[in-house]
Coordinates of C-alpha atoms and ligand atoms in Angstrom, one line a residue:
M252 CA -17.1 -77.8 -70.5
T253 CA -16.9 -80.1 -67.5
K254 CA -20.1 -80.5 -65.6
P255 CA -20.3 -79.4 -62.0
V256 CA -20.5 -82.2 -59.4
V257 CA -23.5 -82.4 -57.2
F258 CA -23.3 -84.6 -54.1
I259 CA -26.5 -86.0 -52.7
P260 CA -25.9 -88.3 -49.8
N261 CA -29.6 -89.5 -49.4
R262 CA -32.5 -90.6 -51.5
I263 CA -34.4 -88.0 -53.4
S264 CA -37.2 -88.2 -56.0
E265 CA -36.3 -89.6 -59.4
S266 CA -37.6 -86.5 -61.2
A267 CA -35.3 -84.2 -59.1
L268 CA -32.4 -86.5 -59.8
A269 CA -33.2 -86.5 -63.6
L270 CA -33.4 -82.7 -63.6
L271 CA -30.0 -82.4 -62.0
G272 CA -28.5 -85.1 -64.2
E273 CA -29.3 -83.0 -67.4
R274 CA -26.7 -80.5 -66.4
C275 CA -24.6 -81.9 -63.6
E276 CA -22.5 -84.9 -62.7
V277 CA -24.4 -86.3 -59.8
D278 CA -22.8 -88.3 -57.0
Y279 CA -25.9 -89.9 -55.7
R280 CA -26.5 -92.3 -52.8
D281 CA -29.8 -94.0 -53.1
I282 CA -30.0 -94.7 -49.4
E283 CA -32.3 -93.8 -46.5
E284 CA -29.8 -94.1 -43.7
K285 CA -27.1 -91.6 -43.0
L286 CA -23.9 -92.1 -45.0
D287 CA -20.8 -92.9 -42.9
D288 CA -18.5 -90.0 -42.3
E289 CA -15.6 -91.4 -44.3
S290 CA -17.7 -91.8 -47.5
F291 CA -19.4 -88.4 -46.9
F292 CA -16.2 -86.5 -46.6
A293 CA -14.6 -88.3 -49.5
A294 CA -17.5 -87.3 -51.7
L295 CA -17.5 -83.8 -50.4
Q296 CA -13.9 -83.2 -51.5
Q297 CA -15.1 -83.3 -55.1
A298 CA -18.5 -81.5 -54.8
D299 CA -19.4 -78.2 -56.3
G300 CA -22.9 -78.5 -54.9
L301 CA -24.3 -80.4 -51.9
M302 CA -28.0 -81.3 -51.5
V303 CA -28.9 -82.4 -48.0
Y304 CA -31.8 -83.0 -45.6
S305 CA -31.6 -81.2 -42.3
R306 CA -30.1 -84.3 -40.6
H307 CA -26.8 -83.1 -42.0
K308 CA -25.2 -80.3 -39.9
I309 CA -23.1 -78.1 -42.1
T310 CA -20.5 -76.6 -39.8
P311 CA -17.1 -74.9 -40.4
A312 CA -15.4 -78.3 -39.8
V313 CA -17.5 -79.8 -42.5
L314 CA -16.8 -76.9 -44.9
D315 CA -13.1 -77.3 -44.3
K316 CA -13.4 -80.6 -46.1
A317 CA -15.3 -79.1 -49.1
P318 CA -12.7 -77.1 -51.1
R319 CA -14.8 -76.8 -54.2
L320 CA -18.2 -76.2 -52.7
R321 CA -20.3 -73.3 -54.1
I322 CA -23.8 -74.1 -52.9
V323 CA -25.6 -76.1 -50.2
S324 CA -29.2 -76.7 -51.2
N325 CA -31.1 -77.7 -48.0
I326 CA -34.1 -80.0 -48.6
A327 CA -36.1 -78.4 -45.7
V328 CA -37.6 -75.1 -44.9
G329 CA -35.8 -74.9 -41.5
Y330 CA -32.1 -74.2 -41.9
D331 CA -30.8 -74.4 -38.3
N332 CA -28.6 -77.2 -39.5
L333 CA -26.6 -74.8 -41.7
D334 CA -24.0 -72.4 -40.2
L335 CA -25.1 -69.5 -42.4
P336 CA -22.4 -67.1 -41.3
A337 CA -19.7 -69.6 -42.0
L338 CA -21.2 -70.4 -45.4
T339 CA -21.5 -66.7 -46.3
A340 CA -18.0 -66.0 -45.1
R341 CA -16.7 -68.6 -47.6
G342 CA -18.9 -67.3 -50.4
I343 CA -21.0 -70.5 -50.5
L344 CA -24.7 -70.0 -51.4
A345 CA -27.3 -71.6 -49.2
T346 CA -30.9 -72.3 -50.1
N347 CA -34.0 -73.9 -48.5
T348 CA -37.5 -75.1 -49.6
P349 CA -40.2 -72.9 -48.2
D350 CA -43.9 -72.8 -49.3
V351 CA -44.1 -76.3 -50.8
L352 CA -44.4 -77.9 -47.4
T353 CA -46.6 -75.3 -45.7
E354 CA -49.9 -77.1 -46.0
T355 CA -48.5 -80.5 -45.3
T356 CA -46.8 -79.4 -42.1
A357 CA -50.0 -77.6 -41.0
D358 CA -51.9 -80.8 -41.6
L359 CA -49.6 -82.8 -39.3
T360 CA -49.7 -80.1 -36.7
F361 CA -53.5 -80.2 -36.7
A362 CA -53.5 -84.0 -36.7
L363 CA -51.2 -84.0 -33.6
L364 CA -53.4 -81.4 -31.9
M365 CA -56.5 -83.6 -32.5
A366 CA -54.7 -86.8 -31.6
A367 CA -53.7 -85.3 -28.2
A368 CA -57.1 -83.7 -27.6
R369 CA -59.0 -86.9 -28.3
R370 CA -56.4 -89.3 -27.0
I371 CA -56.3 -91.2 -30.3
P372 CA -53.0 -93.1 -29.8
E373 CA -54.0 -94.1 -26.3
A374 CA -57.4 -95.2 -27.4
D375 CA -55.9 -97.2 -30.3
R376 CA -53.6 -99.0 -27.9
F377 CA -56.4 -99.6 -25.5
V378 CA -58.5 -101.4 -28.1
K379 CA -55.7 -103.3 -29.7
D380 CA -54.3 -104.5 -26.4
G381 CA -57.7 -106.1 -25.7
Q382 CA -58.5 -103.8 -22.8
W383 CA -61.9 -102.7 -24.1
N384 CA -64.1 -105.0 -22.1
E385 CA -67.0 -102.7 -21.4
W386 CA -68.1 -99.3 -22.6
R387 CA -68.1 -96.7 -19.8
P388 CA -69.4 -93.1 -19.7
S389 CA -65.9 -91.7 -18.8
L390 CA -63.9 -93.9 -21.1
M391 CA -61.1 -91.9 -22.8
L392 CA -62.6 -88.6 -22.1
G393 CA -60.8 -85.9 -24.1
K394 CA -61.0 -82.2 -24.7
D395 CA -63.0 -80.3 -27.3
V396 CA -61.2 -78.8 -30.2
H397 CA -64.1 -77.0 -31.8
G398 CA -64.8 -73.7 -30.2
A399 CA -61.6 -73.8 -28.1
T400 CA -58.9 -71.2 -28.1
I401 CA -55.7 -71.8 -30.1
G402 CA -52.6 -69.8 -29.5
I403 CA -50.1 -69.8 -32.4
V404 CA -46.6 -68.7 -31.5
G405 CA -44.9 -67.7 -34.7
M406 CA -47.4 -66.6 -37.4
G407 CA -45.3 -67.3 -40.5
R408 CA -46.5 -69.3 -43.5
I409 CA -47.1 -72.5 -41.6
G410 CA -48.6 -70.7 -38.6
E411 CA -51.2 -69.0 -40.9
A412 CA -52.0 -72.4 -42.5
V413 CA -52.7 -73.8 -39.0
A414 CA -54.8 -70.8 -38.2
R415 CA -56.9 -71.5 -41.4
R416 CA -57.6 -75.0 -40.2
A417 CA -58.4 -73.7 -36.7
K418 CA -61.0 -71.3 -38.2
G419 CA -62.7 -74.3 -39.8
F420 CA -63.1 -75.7 -36.3
D421 CA -64.6 -72.4 -35.1
M422 CA -61.7 -71.8 -32.8
K423 CA -60.8 -68.5 -31.3
I424 CA -57.3 -67.7 -32.7
L425 CA -54.7 -65.9 -30.7
Y426 CA -51.2 -65.3 -32.1
H427 CA -47.8 -64.0 -31.1
N428 CA -45.2 -63.0 -33.7
R429 CA -42.4 -60.6 -34.1
S430 CA -44.6 -58.4 -36.3
R431 CA -48.3 -58.1 -36.6
K432 CA -50.1 -59.8 -39.4
S433 CA -53.0 -57.6 -40.5
D434 CA -54.0 -60.1 -43.2
A435 CA -54.5 -62.9 -40.7
E436 CA -56.2 -60.5 -38.3
Q437 CA -58.7 -59.6 -41.0
S438 CA -59.3 -62.8 -42.8
L439 CA -59.1 -65.2 -39.8
G440 CA -60.1 -62.9 -37.0
A441 CA -56.8 -63.7 -35.3
E442 CA -56.0 -61.6 -32.3
Y443 CA -52.5 -60.4 -31.6
V444 CA -51.4 -60.8 -28.0
T445 CA -48.2 -60.9 -25.9
L446 CA -46.7 -64.3 -25.4
D447 CA -47.7 -64.4 -21.8
E448 CA -51.3 -63.5 -22.6
L449 CA -51.4 -66.2 -25.3
L450 CA -50.1 -68.8 -22.9
S451 CA -52.6 -68.0 -20.2
R452 CA -55.6 -67.8 -22.5
S453 CA -55.0 -70.7 -24.9
D454 CA -56.4 -74.3 -24.7
Y455 CA -53.9 -75.3 -27.3
V456 CA -50.5 -73.7 -27.6
V457 CA -48.9 -74.3 -31.0
L458 CA -45.2 -73.5 -31.6
M459 CA -44.5 -72.5 -35.1
T460 CA -41.3 -70.5 -34.7
P461 CA -38.1 -71.2 -36.5
F462 CA -35.2 -72.2 -34.3
T463 CA -32.9 -69.2 -33.8
P464 CA -30.8 -67.9 -30.8
D465 CA -33.9 -65.8 -29.9
T466 CA -36.3 -68.8 -29.8
E467 CA -34.0 -71.3 -28.1
G468 CA -35.7 -72.4 -24.9
L469 CA -38.6 -69.9 -25.6
M470 CA -40.9 -72.3 -23.7
G471 CA -39.2 -72.7 -20.2
A472 CA -40.6 -73.4 -16.8
R473 CA -42.0 -69.9 -16.4
E474 CA -43.8 -70.0 -19.7
L475 CA -45.2 -73.5 -19.1
G476 CA -46.3 -72.3 -15.7
L477 CA -48.5 -69.7 -17.4
M478 CA -50.4 -72.3 -19.4
K479 CA -53.9 -73.5 -18.3
K480 CA -53.8 -76.7 -16.3
D481 CA -55.6 -78.6 -19.1
A482 CA -53.9 -76.9 -22.0
I483 CA -52.0 -78.9 -24.6
L484 CA -48.7 -77.9 -26.1
V485 CA -48.1 -78.8 -29.7
N486 CA -44.6 -78.5 -31.2
T487 CA -43.8 -79.2 -34.9
S488 CA -41.1 -76.5 -35.2
R489 CA -37.8 -77.5 -33.5
G490 CA -37.3 -79.4 -30.3
R491 CA -35.0 -76.9 -28.8
V492 CA -37.6 -74.1 -28.8
V493 CA -38.8 -75.9 -25.7
D494 CA -36.8 -76.5 -22.5
E495 CA -37.4 -80.2 -22.6
Q496 CA -36.5 -80.8 -18.9
A497 CA -39.0 -78.1 -17.9
L498 CA -41.6 -79.7 -20.2
I499 CA -41.1 -83.1 -18.6
Q500 CA -41.5 -81.6 -15.2
A501 CA -44.7 -79.7 -16.2
L502 CA -46.2 -82.9 -17.7
T503 CA -45.2 -85.1 -14.8
E504 CA -46.6 -82.8 -12.3
R505 CA -49.7 -82.2 -14.4
Q506 CA -49.2 -78.5 -14.6
I507 CA -50.4 -78.7 -18.2
G508 CA -52.8 -81.1 -19.8
G509 CA -50.6 -82.8 -22.4
A510 CA -48.2 -82.4 -25.3
A511 CA -48.1 -83.4 -28.9
L512 CA -44.5 -83.4 -30.2
D513 CA -43.0 -84.0 -33.6
V514 CA -39.6 -82.6 -32.7
F515 CA -37.3 -83.1 -29.8
Q516 CA -34.2 -81.7 -28.2
T517 CA -32.2 -84.8 -29.4
E518 CA -33.4 -86.7 -32.5
P519 CA -34.0 -89.5 -32.6
I520 CA -35.3 -89.2 -29.1
P521 CA -33.3 -91.4 -26.7
K522 CA -35.3 -94.5 -25.7
D523 CA -35.2 -93.6 -22.0
N524 CA -36.6 -90.1 -22.4
P525 CA -39.4 -89.8 -19.8
L526 CA -41.6 -88.2 -22.5
L527 CA -42.0 -91.6 -24.0
S528 CA -43.7 -93.1 -20.9
L529 CA -46.2 -90.3 -20.3
P530 CA -49.7 -91.3 -21.5
H531 CA -50.7 -87.7 -22.1
V532 CA -47.9 -87.1 -24.6
V533 CA -48.4 -87.9 -28.3
T534 CA -45.2 -88.2 -30.4
S535 CA -44.2 -88.5 -34.0
P536 CA -40.7 -88.8 -35.5
H537 CA -40.1 -85.4 -37.1
I538 CA -42.5 -86.0 -40.0
G539 CA -44.1 -82.6 -40.5
S540 CA -43.4 -82.5 -44.2
A541 CA -43.4 -86.2 -44.8
T542 CA -45.9 -86.9 -47.5
R543 CA -45.0 -88.4 -50.9
E544 CA -46.3 -85.4 -52.7
T545 CA -44.4 -82.9 -50.6
R546 CA -41.1 -84.8 -50.5
E547 CA -41.3 -84.7 -54.3
K548 CA -42.0 -80.9 -54.4
M549 CA -39.2 -80.3 -51.9
A550 CA -36.7 -82.2 -53.9
M551 CA -37.7 -80.4 -57.1
K552 CA -37.4 -77.1 -55.4
A553 CA -34.0 -78.0 -54.0
A554 CA -32.8 -79.2 -57.4
R555 CA -33.9 -75.9 -59.1
N556 CA -32.2 -73.9 -56.4
M557 CA -29.0 -76.0 -56.9
L558 CA -29.1 -75.5 -60.7
A559 CA -29.6 -71.7 -60.4
G560 CA -26.8 -71.4 -57.9
L561 CA -24.3 -73.5 -60.0
F562 CA -25.2 -71.8 -63.3
G563 CA -24.9 -68.2 -62.3
E564 CA -28.6 -67.4 -61.6
R565 CA -30.1 -66.2 -58.4
P566 CA -31.7 -69.2 -56.6
E567 CA -35.3 -68.5 -55.7
N568 CA -34.8 -69.4 -52.1
L569 CA -31.4 -67.9 -51.4
L570 CA -30.7 -67.6 -47.6
N571 CA -27.5 -65.5 -47.9
P572 CA -28.6 -62.8 -50.4
S573 CA -25.6 -60.6 -49.6
L574 CA -23.6 -63.0 -51.8
L575 CA -25.6 -62.1 -54.9
P576 CA -26.4 -58.4 -54.4
Ligands
DGY621 C1 -38.2 -78.7 -42.4 O1 -38.4 -78.6 -43.6 O2 -37.7 -77.8 -41.8 C2 -38.7 -79.9 -41.7 O3 -38.7 -79.7 -40.3 C3 -37.7 -81.0 -42.0 O4 -36.5 -80.8 -41.4

């Protein structure tokens, strides 16, 4: 029997590659950068399975160039890069990698929150630039994290993991979510509130929602205007959950205290984006799940999903279940 062809246009872990290689012919590109379009589409012509990071947008136009494709295994929990209705309409399975990156992404979220609160990147630059000539009582004054109020918008797996960290810092936890989470209310003392109430009461507003048509631009000028003057906005979900122009204005006019952002409207962020020149903004390059351990687990999960989909089993993380009722 001929083996199915799996196309992987970027580097993944060796163990995931070996697992796929046992049962598939793997067209693998051991590269970090994005493959050029010509090579990508040439390989896609032959692929039964495609395994990609979320940098690859899988649109109907891409699918038109993939006549044999049976499954797209996304190496990410977010799947806004996949046109799910188009995949489903063509009978192509789609999968993602939830759970394995929950704690890692919560770690980064909390690290950004603390970095913004205590002005760590600014302080680091200050010392290394040789500006620390004298200790002063008001030098790099920040904002307390312990005992403060955190408002988590989107209490899914990662939101709850952030809440657990906040509990360790004796924070008051508010949350807003489509449905109430009685477990989180009981075990973490989290209080369910409307979005407006969360925004007006929180010292730290943490966005943990997936990107969907409902959450696009969720944080606009009105919402930012409800935040406290010294509150910090943390976003490790997707850039377009925030109206970036409104955020730039709110930060420039000091309507809010600061922001810590791992995700942006356009990625990589354009070098002339005003966010990059505001001292009270901390940034990172979309690295929520970027640890060695978690990348490995994500690749293994994506590989298992791929094998299940290609060999007639139900992938654990199937995003279009209507295809395998
Ligand atoms: C995810 O897994 O969704 C991360 O944001 C990487 O895209």
